[in-house]
CSV table of C-alpha atoms in Angstrom, one decimal:
chain,number,residue,atom,x,y,z
A,1,MET,CA,85.5,-78.9,7.3
A,2,GLU,CA,87.6,-78.6,4.2
A,3,THR,CA,88.8,-75.5,2.4
A,4,CYS,CA,90.0,-74.8,-1.1
A,5,ILE,CA,90.4,-72.1,-3.7
A,6,LEU,CA,87.7,-72.0,-6.4
A,7,LYS,CA,88.1,-70.0,-9.6
A,8,GLY,CA,85.2,-67.6,-9.9
A,9,TYR,CA,84.0,-65.1,-12.4
A,10,GLU,CA,86.9,-63.8,-14.6
A,11,ASN,CA,89.3,-66.2,-12.8
A,12,LYS,CA,89.0,-64.6,-9.4
A,13,ASP,CA,90.2,-66.8,-6.5
A,14,LEU,CA,87.3,-67.5,-4.1
A,15,GLN,CA,87.8,-69.0,-0.7
A,16,LEU,CA,85.6,-72.0,-0.5
A,17,TYR,CA,84.5,-73.9,2.6
A,18,ILE,CA,83.0,-77.4,2.5
A,19,TRP,CA,81.3,-79.2,5.4
A,20,LYS,CA,80.7,-82.8,4.4
A,21,ASP,CA,80.7,-84.9,7.5
A,22,VAL,CA,77.7,-86.8,6.2
A,23,SER,CA,77.4,-90.5,5.5
A,24,SER,CA,74.3,-90.5,3.3
A,25,PRO,CA,73.8,-86.9,2.1
A,26,LYS,CA,70.2,-85.7,1.4
A,27,GLY,CA,71.3,-82.6,-0.4
A,28,VAL,CA,73.6,-79.6,-0.5
A,29,LEU,CA,73.0,-76.2,1.0
A,30,GLN,CA,74.8,-73.4,-0.7
A,31,LEU,CA,75.3,-70.7,2.0
A,32,VAL,CA,75.5,-67.1,1.1
A,33,HIS,CA,76.8,-65.0,3.9
A,34,GLY,CA,76.0,-61.4,4.7
A,35,SER,CA,77.9,-58.1,4.6
A,36,CYS,CA,80.9,-57.3,6.7
A,37,GLU,CA,81.4,-61.0,7.8
A,38,HIS,CA,82.5,-64.3,6.4
A,39,SER,CA,81.4,-67.9,5.9
A,40,LEU,CA,83.2,-69.4,8.9
A,41,ARG,CA,80.8,-67.6,11.2
A,42,TYR,CA,78.3,-70.3,10.2
A,43,ASN,CA,80.4,-73.2,11.3
A,44,ASP,CA,77.9,-74.3,14.1
A,45,PHE,CA,75.0,-74.1,11.7
A,46,ALA,CA,76.9,-76.0,9.1
A,47,LYS,CA,77.7,-78.8,11.6
A,48,TYR,CA,74.1,-79.0,12.5
A,49,LEU,CA,73.1,-79.3,8.9
A,50,ASN,CA,75.7,-82.1,8.5
A,51,SER,CA,74.1,-83.9,11.5
A,52,ILE,CA,70.7,-84.0,9.6
A,53,GLY,CA,72.3,-85.1,6.4
A,54,TRP,CA,73.0,-81.9,4.4
A,55,ILE,CA,76.4,-81.0,3.0
A,56,VAL,CA,77.2,-77.3,3.3
A,57,ILE,CA,79.3,-75.3,0.7
A,58,ALA,CA,80.0,-71.6,1.0
A,59,ASN,CA,82.4,-69.0,-0.3
A,60,ASP,CA,83.6,-65.7,1.0
A,61,HIS,CA,82.4,-63.0,-1.2
A,62,ARG,CA,84.7,-60.4,-2.9
A,63,GLY,CA,85.5,-57.8,-0.3
A,64,HIS,CA,85.0,-60.3,2.5
A,65,GLY,CA,86.8,-62.9,4.5
A,66,LYS,CA,89.8,-64.7,3.0
A,67,THR,CA,88.7,-63.9,-0.6
A,68,ALA,CA,89.6,-60.3,0.1
A,69,ASN,CA,93.2,-59.3,-0.4
A,70,VAL,CA,93.7,-57.2,2.7
A,71,GLU,CA,97.1,-55.9,1.6
A,72,ASP,CA,95.3,-54.5,-1.5
A,73,ASN,CA,92.6,-52.8,0.6
A,74,GLU,CA,89.9,-55.2,-0.7
A,75,LEU,CA,87.9,-55.5,2.5
A,76,GLY,CA,84.6,-53.8,1.8
A,77,TYR,CA,85.3,-53.5,-1.9
A,78,PHE,CA,83.6,-55.6,-4.7
A,79,SER,CA,84.7,-54.1,-8.0
A,80,ASP,CA,85.0,-50.7,-9.7
A,81,ASP,CA,81.7,-51.4,-11.4
A,82,GLU,CA,79.0,-54.1,-11.6
A,83,GLY,CA,80.3,-55.6,-8.4
A,84,TRP,CA,76.9,-57.0,-7.4
A,85,ASN,CA,76.4,-58.8,-10.6
A,86,ILE,CA,79.9,-60.1,-10.5
A,87,ILE,CA,79.3,-61.6,-7.1
A,88,ILE,CA,76.1,-63.2,-8.4
A,89,GLU,CA,78.3,-64.8,-11.1
A,90,ASP,CA,80.7,-66.0,-8.5
A,91,LEU,CA,77.7,-67.7,-6.8
A,92,LYS,CA,76.9,-69.3,-10.1
A,93,TYR,CA,80.5,-70.7,-10.2
A,94,VAL,CA,80.0,-72.1,-6.8
A,95,ASN,CA,76.6,-73.6,-7.9
A,96,ASN,CA,78.4,-75.1,-10.9
A,97,TYR,CA,81.0,-76.7,-8.6
A,98,ILE,CA,78.3,-78.2,-6.5
A,99,LYS,CA,76.5,-79.6,-9.5
A,100,SER,CA,79.8,-81.1,-10.9
A,101,ASN,CA,80.7,-82.8,-7.6
A,102,TYR,CA,77.2,-83.7,-6.3
A,103,ALA,CA,75.2,-84.2,-9.4
A,104,ASN,CA,72.4,-86.3,-7.9
A,105,LEU,CA,71.7,-84.1,-4.9
A,106,ASP,CA,69.2,-81.3,-4.5
A,107,ILE,CA,70.7,-77.8,-3.9
A,108,VAL,CA,69.0,-75.3,-1.6
A,109,MET,CA,70.4,-71.8,-1.1
A,110,PHE,CA,70.5,-70.1,2.2
A,111,GLY,CA,71.2,-66.4,2.2
A,112,HIS,CA,71.5,-64.1,5.3
A,113,SER,CA,71.1,-60.3,5.3
A,114,MET,CA,73.0,-59.0,2.2
A,115,GLY,CA,73.2,-62.6,1.3
A,116,SER,CA,69.5,-62.9,1.2
A,117,PHE,CA,69.4,-60.0,-1.2
A,118,MET,CA,72.0,-61.7,-3.3
A,119,SER,CA,70.0,-65.0,-3.2
A,120,ARG,CA,66.9,-63.0,-4.4
A,121,THR,CA,69.0,-61.8,-7.3
A,122,PHE,CA,70.2,-65.3,-8.0
A,123,ILE,CA,66.7,-66.8,-8.3
A,124,ILE,CA,65.7,-64.0,-10.6
A,125,LYS,CA,68.7,-64.5,-12.9
A,126,TYR,CA,68.8,-68.3,-12.6
A,127,PRO,CA,65.3,-69.5,-11.7
A,128,THR,CA,65.9,-73.2,-12.4
A,129,LEU,CA,69.1,-74.0,-10.6
A,130,LEU,CA,67.8,-74.5,-7.1
A,131,GLU,CA,65.3,-76.8,-5.3
A,132,GLY,CA,64.6,-74.2,-2.7
A,133,VAL,CA,65.8,-71.0,-1.0
A,134,ILE,CA,65.9,-69.8,2.6
A,135,LEU,CA,66.1,-66.0,3.2
A,136,SER,CA,67.2,-64.9,6.6
A,137,GLY,CA,67.3,-61.4,7.8
A,138,THR,CA,65.8,-60.0,4.6
A,139,GLY,CA,63.5,-57.0,4.0
A,140,TRP,CA,62.2,-54.4,1.7
A,141,GLN,CA,63.8,-51.0,1.2
A,142,ASN,CA,62.3,-47.6,0.3
A,143,ASN,CA,63.0,-47.0,-3.4
A,144,PHE,CA,63.1,-43.2,-3.1
A,145,LEU,CA,65.8,-43.5,-0.4
A,146,LEU,CA,67.7,-46.1,-2.5
A,147,ASN,CA,67.8,-43.7,-5.4
A,148,ILE,CA,69.3,-41.0,-3.2
A,149,ALA,CA,71.8,-43.4,-1.7
A,150,ILE,CA,72.9,-44.6,-5.2
A,151,ARG,CA,73.5,-41.1,-6.3
A,152,LEU,CA,75.5,-40.2,-3.2
A,153,ALA,CA,77.6,-43.4,-3.6
A,154,LYS,CA,78.3,-42.7,-7.3
A,155,ARG,CA,79.3,-39.1,-6.5
A,156,ASN,CA,81.6,-40.2,-3.7
A,157,GLN,CA,83.1,-42.9,-5.9
A,158,LYS,CA,83.8,-40.4,-8.7
A,159,LYS,CA,85.3,-37.9,-6.3
A,160,TYR,CA,87.3,-40.1,-3.9
A,161,GLY,CA,87.8,-43.4,-5.9
A,162,SER,CA,86.3,-46.9,-5.9
A,163,LYS,CA,88.1,-48.0,-2.8
A,164,ASN,CA,87.1,-45.0,-0.8
A,165,ILE,CA,86.0,-46.1,2.7
A,166,ASP,CA,82.6,-44.4,2.8
A,167,LYS,CA,82.0,-43.5,6.5
A,168,LYS,CA,79.3,-41.0,5.5
A,169,ILE,CA,77.0,-43.6,3.9
A,170,TRP,CA,77.9,-46.1,6.6
A,171,ASN,CA,76.7,-43.6,9.3
A,172,LEU,CA,73.5,-43.0,7.3
A,173,SER,CA,72.8,-46.7,6.9
A,174,TYR,CA,74.5,-49.4,9.0
A,175,LYS,CA,75.2,-47.2,12.0
A,176,LYS,CA,71.5,-46.5,12.4
A,177,LEU,CA,70.7,-50.2,12.7
A,178,ASN,CA,71.7,-50.0,16.3
A,179,LYS,CA,69.5,-47.1,17.2
A,180,ARG,CA,67.0,-49.0,19.2
A,181,TYR,CA,69.7,-50.7,21.2
A,182,SER,CA,72.0,-47.7,21.8
A,183,LYS,CA,73.0,-46.9,25.3
A,184,SER,CA,75.8,-45.1,27.2
A,185,ASN,CA,78.2,-48.0,26.9
A,186,SER,CA,76.9,-49.4,23.5
A,187,ASN,CA,79.3,-51.4,21.4
A,188,GLY,CA,77.4,-50.6,18.3
A,189,VAL,CA,76.5,-54.1,17.3
A,190,GLU,CA,73.8,-55.0,19.8
A,191,TRP,CA,71.4,-55.1,16.9
A,192,LEU,CA,73.0,-58.3,15.6
A,193,SER,CA,72.2,-60.6,18.5
A,194,SER,CA,71.1,-60.4,22.2
A,195,VAL,CA,74.0,-62.8,23.0
A,196,GLU,CA,77.0,-60.8,24.3
A,197,ASP,CA,79.5,-63.4,23.2
A,198,VAL,CA,78.3,-63.1,19.6
A,199,GLN,CA,78.7,-59.4,19.8
A,200,SER,CA,82.2,-59.6,21.3
A,201,ASN,CA,83.3,-62.2,18.8
A,202,PHE,CA,82.2,-60.1,15.9
A,203,LEU,CA,83.9,-57.0,17.3
A,204,ASN,CA,87.2,-59.0,17.8
A,205,ASP,CA,87.2,-60.6,14.4
A,206,PRO,CA,89.6,-58.7,12.0
A,207,LEU,CA,87.5,-60.0,9.1
A,208,CYS,CA,84.2,-58.6,10.4
A,209,GLY,CA,82.8,-55.1,10.6
A,210,GLN,CA,84.6,-53.5,7.7
A,211,ILE,CA,83.1,-50.3,6.3
A,212,PHE,CA,82.0,-50.6,2.7
A,213,THR,CA,83.6,-48.6,0.0
A,214,SER,CA,81.6,-46.1,-2.1
A,215,SER,CA,81.5,-48.5,-5.0
A,216,ALA,CA,80.3,-51.4,-2.8
A,217,PHE,CA,77.5,-49.3,-1.4
A,218,LYS,CA,76.6,-48.3,-4.9
A,219,ASP,CA,76.6,-51.9,-6.0
A,220,MET,CA,74.6,-53.2,-3.1
A,221,PHE,CA,71.9,-50.5,-3.3
A,222,GLU,CA,71.5,-51.1,-7.1
A,223,GLY,CA,71.2,-54.8,-6.3
A,224,ILE,CA,68.4,-54.2,-3.8
A,225,LYS,CA,66.7,-52.0,-6.2
A,226,PHE,CA,66.9,-54.7,-8.9
A,227,ILE,CA,65.3,-57.4,-6.7
A,228,GLN,CA,62.4,-55.0,-5.8
A,229,ASN,CA,61.5,-54.5,-9.5
A,230,THR,CA,58.1,-56.1,-10.3
A,231,THR,CA,59.2,-57.3,-13.7
A,232,ASN,CA,62.3,-59.0,-12.2
A,233,ILE,CA,60.3,-60.7,-9.4
A,234,SER,CA,58.0,-62.2,-12.0
A,235,LYS,CA,61.0,-64.1,-13.4
A,236,VAL,CA,61.3,-66.2,-10.2
A,237,SER,CA,60.0,-69.7,-10.6
A,238,LYS,CA,56.4,-70.2,-9.2
A,239,ASN,CA,57.4,-73.7,-8.2
A,240,LEU,CA,60.4,-72.7,-6.1
A,241,PRO,CA,59.8,-73.2,-2.3
A,242,ILE,CA,60.9,-70.1,-0.5
A,243,LEU,CA,61.2,-69.7,3.3
A,244,LEU,CA,61.4,-66.2,4.9
A,245,LEU,CA,62.9,-66.1,8.4
A,246,SER,CA,63.3,-63.0,10.6
A,247,GLY,CA,63.6,-62.0,14.2
A,248,LYS,CA,60.9,-59.7,15.3
A,249,ASP,CA,63.5,-57.3,16.7
A,250,ASP,CA,65.5,-57.2,13.5
A,251,PRO,CA,66.0,-53.6,12.2
A,252,VAL,CA,66.9,-54.8,8.7
A,253,GLY,CA,63.4,-56.2,8.5
A,254,ASN,CA,62.1,-53.0,10.1
A,255,TYR,CA,60.9,-55.1,13.1
A,256,THR,CA,58.7,-57.3,10.8
A,257,LYS,CA,57.2,-54.5,8.7
A,258,SER,CA,59.5,-54.9,5.6
A,259,VAL,CA,59.7,-58.7,5.9
A,260,ASN,CA,55.8,-58.7,5.8
A,261,LYS,CA,56.1,-56.4,2.8
A,262,THR,CA,58.4,-58.9,1.1
A,263,TYR,CA,56.1,-61.8,1.9
A,264,LYS,CA,53.0,-60.0,0.5
A,265,VAL,CA,54.8,-59.0,-2.7
A,266,PHE,CA,55.9,-62.6,-3.1
A,267,ILE,CA,52.3,-63.9,-2.5
A,268,ASN,CA,50.9,-61.3,-5.0
A,269,ASN,CA,53.3,-62.7,-7.6
A,270,SER,CA,52.1,-66.2,-6.9
A,271,LEU,CA,55.4,-67.4,-5.4
A,272,LYS,CA,55.5,-70.5,-3.3
A,273,VAL,CA,56.5,-68.7,0.0
A,274,GLU,CA,56.1,-69.3,3.7
A,275,MET,CA,57.3,-67.1,6.6
A,276,LYS,CA,58.5,-67.6,10.2
A,277,LEU,CA,58.9,-64.7,12.6
A,278,TYR,CA,60.7,-65.1,15.9
A,279,ASP,CA,59.9,-63.4,19.2
A,280,LYS,CA,62.8,-61.7,21.0
A,281,MET,CA,65.3,-62.4,18.2
A,282,ARG,CA,67.4,-59.7,16.5
A,283,HIS,CA,69.1,-59.8,13.1
A,284,GLU,CA,71.2,-63.0,13.4
A,285,ILE,CA,68.6,-65.5,14.3
A,286,LEU,CA,71.2,-68.4,13.9
A,287,ASN,CA,73.2,-66.7,16.7
A,288,GLU,CA,70.3,-66.1,19.2
A,289,VAL,CA,69.5,-67.7,22.5
A,290,ASN,CA,66.7,-70.0,21.0
A,291,LYS,CA,68.5,-70.7,17.7
A,292,GLU,CA,67.4,-74.4,18.0
A,293,GLN,CA,63.9,-73.3,17.1
A,294,VAL,CA,65.2,-71.8,13.9
A,295,TYR,CA,67.3,-74.9,13.2
A,296,GLU,CA,64.2,-77.0,13.6
A,297,ASP,CA,62.1,-74.9,11.2
A,298,ILE,CA,64.9,-75.0,8.6
A,299,ASN,CA,65.1,-78.9,9.0
A,300,ASN,CA,61.4,-79.1,8.5
A,301,PHE,CA,61.6,-76.9,5.3
A,302,LEU,CA,64.5,-79.0,3.9
A,303,SER,CA,62.6,-82.2,4.7
A,304,LYS,CA,59.6,-81.1,2.8
A,305,ILE,CA,61.8,-80.3,-0.2
A,306,LYS,CA,63.5,-83.7,-0.1
A,307,ASN,CA,60.2,-85.5,0.2
A,308,THR,CA,58.8,-83.6,-2.8
A,309,SER,CA,61.8,-84.3,-4.9
A,310,LEU,CA,61.5,-88.1,-4.2
A,311,LYS,CA,57.9,-88.2,-5.5
């Protein structure tokens, strides 16, 4: 694995990771990580993809990982305004980098959790730049509650500043994700995976678990509202293969309910979508006991894309 700094939108330094231990590459997977984590958590997955012929390139988002300037209190902070759209533009810079360095290879985007919402934004704004997209741990949110959350985040940002660590909104959103798994000795992140080592590694990683700022919450909620707009969904290419993946015990997908909602909306908009749901898996299906099953389904999806592009 190699690392470098890539200049993103408005010359922002983005930490970039490149896994390219591949002799005859079939394509490039652009990986878009989730909230409160970073791209290095996908090291095992990236190595697997290398083993089946796919190069993997990922960046740490603003407010995350090594892209965030910890000394300047940037963990959990995107930008004062338009942070979501700025991150989407960063992803476009990464995509440009891939096209410049691997011009003849297909590009498939993989987005997990918040990264799946970002990927959904990307395919609305840039419907022709990818050969496929994989959405892991995605879902559909209540628009009424989103509007309330946006107003609250805007109020808190105005009152306390853009870099205000917003524990109130955190408690109303992320903290509730562990409700089904809470117990007397709960560590608060059981909802991520049933594997205890995954939980402890997340808790002990200084670049994981940061609480979002008011401005970042505002940006994310506005981004989710954007991707759920019917007019925006209609801009997604009808020829783009889409794979939805979710654990049946994932609270972000409302235990399959909101993933099914997303699937039905995509079908109703004539999108080329398929869905896989996994028994006894929580939010991070790539970090579950039977992750090999997920790996295999992703391999099959990528193989179909490659076979189609060769025709």
